[in-house]
């Protein structure tokens, strides 16, 4: 059975934040160039994500074990596009990648952004992170520019596909 089928996506409980450190480290094992390296810095980053939008910090829970997470700030202000849903992080432990868990996290993040009235979803991705860049493109993101070693991507949230995702995944947010 696919591990993704045994996984539920839910909001994090604040006391679970520290458990995300290992998930983060595992997810970035092959792409350390773009990762925070020290545990304390990762904890601070996770706290920043939580403080920015506690309802937008979602975890993939597989039989009581957190194997992934996504963080979306629904009230992010982009200087070019105005208010957007900003997907700051989507991380799945290395051994659970490729099993549909990231897609489940993504769909819940989209549903959350739509519920909050966002018409776009945006993110930054490392320019050499070709796996993530192509995955986001398959999900409908377009590259809109770059800054240093980061690529800016954006997705329109007003398509019928989004309505279907929201209908199927947004009801329990």
mmCIF file of C-alpha atoms in Angstrom, residues 68-144:
data_model
loop_
_atom_site.group_PDB
_atom_site.id
_atom_site.type_symbol
_atom_site.label_atom_id
_atom_site.label_comp_id
_atom_site.label_asym_id
_atom_site.label_seq_id
_atom_site.Cartn_x
_atom_site.Cartn_y
_atom_site.Cartn_z
ATOM 1 C CA UNK A 68 6.345 16.057 6.171
ATOM 2 C CA UNK A 69 5.091 19.604 6.494
ATOM 3 C CA UNK A 70 4.067 22.639 4.506
ATOM 4 C CA UNK A 71 3.957 26.253 5.578
ATOM 5 C CA UNK A 72 1.826 28.816 3.841
ATOM 6 C CA UNK A 73 1.316 32.415 4.911
ATOM 7 C CA UNK A 74 -2.103 33.407 3.646
ATOM 8 C CA UNK A 75 -1.640 37.148 4.220
ATOM 9 C CA UNK A 76 1.751 37.586 2.537
ATOM 10 C CA UNK A 77 2.307 40.887 0.779
ATOM 11 C CA UNK A 78 4.357 40.690 -2.416
ATOM 12 C CA UNK A 79 5.646 44.048 -3.643
ATOM 13 C CA UNK A 80 4.705 43.184 -7.253
ATOM 14 C CA UNK A 81 1.458 41.277 -6.913
ATOM 15 C CA UNK A 82 -0.021 42.411 -3.621
ATOM 16 C CA UNK A 83 -1.619 39.887 -1.263
ATOM 17 C CA UNK A 84 -0.730 36.285 -2.088
ATOM 18 C CA UNK A 85 -0.559 32.892 -0.469
ATOM 19 C CA UNK A 86 3.179 32.409 0.114
ATOM 20 C CA UNK A 87 4.296 28.793 0.230
ATOM 21 C CA UNK A 88 7.411 29.122 2.377
ATOM 22 C CA UNK A 89 8.152 25.470 2.832
ATOM 23 C CA UNK A 90 7.102 22.051 1.638
ATOM 24 C CA UNK A 91 9.295 19.297 3.064
ATOM 25 C CA UNK A 92 8.916 15.518 3.171
ATOM 26 C CA UNK A 93 11.347 13.165 4.875
ATOM 27 C CA UNK A 94 13.669 11.642 2.311
ATOM 28 C CA UNK A 95 12.421 8.071 2.705
ATOM 29 C CA UNK A 96 8.812 9.177 2.129
ATOM 30 C CA UNK A 97 9.434 11.273 -0.972
ATOM 31 C CA UNK A 98 7.790 10.134 -4.207
ATOM 32 C CA UNK A 99 4.799 8.576 -2.434
ATOM 33 C CA UNK A 100 2.218 11.320 -2.946
ATOM 34 C CA UNK A 101 2.672 12.944 0.476
ATOM 35 C CA UNK A 102 4.074 16.190 -0.941
ATOM 36 C CA UNK A 103 1.115 16.423 -3.326
ATOM 37 C CA UNK A 104 -1.319 15.930 -0.439
ATOM 38 C CA UNK A 105 0.430 18.692 1.530
ATOM 39 C CA UNK A 106 0.390 20.945 -1.523
ATOM 40 C CA UNK A 107 -3.330 20.391 -2.140
ATOM 41 C CA UNK A 108 -4.170 21.251 1.481
ATOM 42 C CA UNK A 109 -2.014 24.390 1.267
ATOM 43 C CA UNK A 110 -3.853 25.434 -1.901
ATOM 44 C CA UNK A 111 -7.232 24.781 -0.277
ATOM 45 C CA UNK A 112 -6.180 26.874 2.705
ATOM 46 C CA UNK A 113 -5.051 29.761 0.480
ATOM 47 C CA UNK A 114 -8.325 29.672 -1.460
ATOM 48 C CA UNK A 115 -10.325 29.542 1.794
ATOM 49 C CA UNK A 116 -8.466 32.691 2.882
ATOM 50 C CA UNK A 117 -9.434 34.431 -0.363
ATOM 51 C CA UNK A 118 -6.070 34.306 -2.148
ATOM 52 C CA UNK A 119 -6.111 34.394 -5.943
ATOM 53 C CA UNK A 120 -2.425 33.482 -6.320
ATOM 54 C CA UNK A 121 0.117 31.236 -4.702
ATOM 55 C CA UNK A 122 3.796 32.167 -4.817
ATOM 56 C CA UNK A 123 7.098 30.706 -3.643
ATOM 57 C CA UNK A 124 10.871 30.874 -3.914
ATOM 58 C CA UNK A 125 12.876 27.812 -4.946
ATOM 59 C CA UNK A 126 16.619 27.267 -5.266
ATOM 60 C CA UNK A 127 17.805 27.812 -8.835
ATOM 61 C CA UNK A 128 19.685 24.477 -8.870
ATOM 62 C CA UNK A 129 16.848 22.541 -7.267
ATOM 63 C CA UNK A 130 15.706 21.130 -10.594
ATOM 64 C CA UNK A 131 13.530 18.432 -9.056
ATOM 65 C CA UNK A 132 11.446 20.960 -7.105
ATOM 66 C CA UNK A 133 11.358 23.475 -9.955
ATOM 67 C CA UNK A 134 10.026 20.926 -12.438
ATOM 68 C CA UNK A 135 7.566 19.558 -9.865
ATOM 69 C CA UNK A 136 6.162 23.050 -9.227
ATOM 70 C CA UNK A 137 5.920 23.644 -12.970
ATOM 71 C CA UNK A 138 3.906 20.420 -13.350
ATOM 72 C CA UNK A 139 1.626 21.785 -10.611
ATOM 73 C CA UNK A 140 0.987 24.909 -12.709
ATOM 74 C CA UNK A 141 3.560 27.380 -11.380
ATOM 75 C CA UNK A 142 5.330 29.739 -13.746
ATOM 76 C CA UNK A 143 8.779 31.170 -13.171
ATOM 77 C CA UNK A 144 8.530 34.947 -12.769
#
